[in-house]
Amino acid sequence: MRMEQKEIRDLVRQMTLEEKASLLSGADFWHTKAVERLGIRPIMMSDGPYGLRKQDEKADHLGVNDSIKAVCFPAGCTAANSFDRGLMRRMGEALGRECQHEGIALSLGPAINIKRSPLCGRNFEYLSEDPYLAGEMAASMISGLQSQGVGACVKHFAANSQEHRRLSSDSTIDERTLREIYLPAFEAAVKKGKTWTVMCSYNRVNGEFASQNRFLLTDLLRGEWGFDGYVVSDWGAVSDRVKGVEAGLDLEMPSSRGENDALIVQAVREGRLDEGLVDRCVERILKINARCLENAKPETPWDMEADHALSGQIAAECMVLLKNDDAVLPLRHGEKVAVIGEMAVRARFQGGGSSHVNCFKVTSLMDALQGEQGIEYVRGYSLASEEPDDALQAEAAALAAKCDKALVVIGLPESYESEGYDRRHMRFPKAMNQLVEAVAKANCNTIVLCYNGAPVEMPWADCVKGILEGYLGGQNLGYANRAVLYGDVNPSGRLAETFPLRLQDTPCYLNYGGEGDRAVYSEGVFVGYRYYNQREMPVRFPFGYGLSYTSFACQNLHLSADTLTDRETLTVSVDVTNTGTRFGKEVVQLYVSDRESTVFRPIRELKGFEKVALDPGETKTVTFTLDKRAFAWWNTELHDWYVETGDFEIQIAKDCRRVQLAANVHVTGTAHVPVRFDKDSIIMDIARHPKAYEAYLREKKPAMFEKERSEAAAEAITEEMNAAMANYGPLRNDLSFGRSGWKEINDLIDRLNEAER
Ligand code: BGC
């Protein structure tokens, strides 16, 4: 039975101030508190995000102590490459069932912060460098999880894009960048995914801790986005608990052993904190917890083997084929293949820290290759050292030389990427890079299979024929690897982030991590592909990129209109055909490109994607609906989304670099940006406002210098300079250059303002 708002209010009315304050922090690491005399029961929450980390005793938030045996699904960095909302939903549903079985009411995830730099230690947990993709994937996972009656806790809100000084750093971000890049995924998680809870991050945002940031937790989350659940602090993120209550932080986790609860009581007693705000926090917590308890289904079975299989199926859909010269893949059964690299046996398949799952079993590549004819394995390198081992390398090259193909399995060791610290570089261990080069010399049919949670430099990319990016594939990665290597599954993953050529090329290379606590996001909206595209910079692999064993073609791009206003929607359709000989899946990507804008905008931004399954020769029509947001930027005068009237190109692309089809649409913005002219307004800006400019031209000609017709004068003042001088001239210049006096100038200003009213 659903607890009504009124019942909750009544319950809160019966509580003492102390009881209310006590409910605003955890009982222990994973439970909320109870109030027995009123029948208020605790709930249990657990990490997340891509596998259950339920701890019974000896709890911690860093993955130090053991949790129960569970199933590890592909990490966020991997899952996002699927570009498949249905798949995310299925993963959420499976996790939801597991939570039900284990009595977990809230699953702490998904983690969706934007990948500002490939160096962020936690990128493996996060989804993408693109806010639209991250938001869509997160919303799908949340819907799946919550369909099972288990709440999601989307994290870490907000702008938590580095681990360095993670409990104190101050993400300093301008308003437009925050709105366009760092917030939309959370907005989608709230509006589309309807997440029950949100976890605030450790860091400060523009000077204030996220855990006591009224703008984030109340004005935005609740006021603008309509969030009706509760906000949980990240574990230990609370600095000033009273400020937190005022800002809208409902639940402090894990606990402050009653000390912060007492501060809340004291602040209310001393009249420094409105008791009504405490009541609201309690009401919000009780409402969601009641929903969790009402939906609890402890009898739900947990078929671990089935989820292990599902984990492998999901991973197979997420692998990205990055290179496949001469169709070196798929492998043919019976072909002699040298499998080289210790990670083929001791796989790296998940990240470190609070998301670390205690797997009930792991299927490595070599496990999955059992029974396959023609496979021979050598170690190639030792995971115990980064330095090359000549003997192991020589043995590998010798084996490679006598096989049809060589498959080198490499990856980032656990210590290279983890929660708690950032990477310092983007390299694989030296031993692995050298091994690839040695093997590629010995066998021209060399394929590299990579396990990493974030982009890596691939200095050997041009020397090998095949590169298969496995990311962190979860505990059944071996199944997925084998299925894709042998072509049982046609690879269909697309990169959810750019692989730059080198670290120095990355957008925030000059200031990532910040100076002390101050991390200035000075690259603005130019994050990920938005930056590399703008600079036309070569990258190793672009955002959205990925190959298939078949081929696809897109045609018949059709727009429902060629002009519209920003109050209308545009329907875009395109036909996609499998032009090859195998079943496969294509990710149709839609980007919008603003042809002209008064603000700096990326040349194209992802605004739609669909994954389509096609038999050979089959064609399907894919349809997208674009609304105002697809064309808008965040206007800092209006403090709102704003469409600037003009032409936009709708682009259907293979990835963020390869546009296949394009069509133009003219969109008229309907928002009025209030404008006030004064003596310092320049002619160029007046000219942007048709009515004012008309009024201006009625009385004036732009103040061109009257040149003497001598050659020397023509050289000194070119036409371009003259035009520029006129354009950049403020209205007051008429005084300086003797064209009119203050009275006339002020009258003109009044008339311009009148015209624009
Ligand atoms: C992490 C969260 C996690 C929490 C509980 C924190 O250190 O940042 O993502 O949910 O611990 O383990």
XYZ file of C-alpha atoms and ligand atoms in Angstrom, residues 29-30 47 53 60-62 108 122 125 155-156 166 199 202 234-235 354 419, ligand 1:
31
model
C 27.494 2.394 6.413
C 24.532 1.141 4.409
C 26.986 0.023 -4.497
C 28.578 -4.808 -3.745
C 33.731 0.532 3.703
C 33.233 2.849 0.786
C 36.442 2.137 -1.059
C 24.023 3.490 -5.718
C 36.948 7.016 -12.270
C 32.570 3.998 -14.089
C 25.768 10.076 -8.928
C 27.849 12.189 -8.413
C 38.216 14.911 -4.733
C 23.872 11.405 -4.704
C 32.309 15.461 -2.846
C 28.422 10.896 -1.075
C 30.084 8.975 1.739
C 33.565 1.353 -4.395
C 38.641 5.580 -7.761
C 31.906 6.803 -3.734
C 30.472 6.530 -4.117
C 29.985 5.293 -3.417
C 30.148 5.465 -1.923
C 29.683 4.271 -1.119
C 32.107 6.800 -2.229
O 33.469 6.802 -1.931
O 32.319 8.034 -4.268
O 30.353 6.390 -5.510
O 28.661 5.022 -3.764
O 31.511 5.687 -1.623
O 30.544 3.203 -1.291
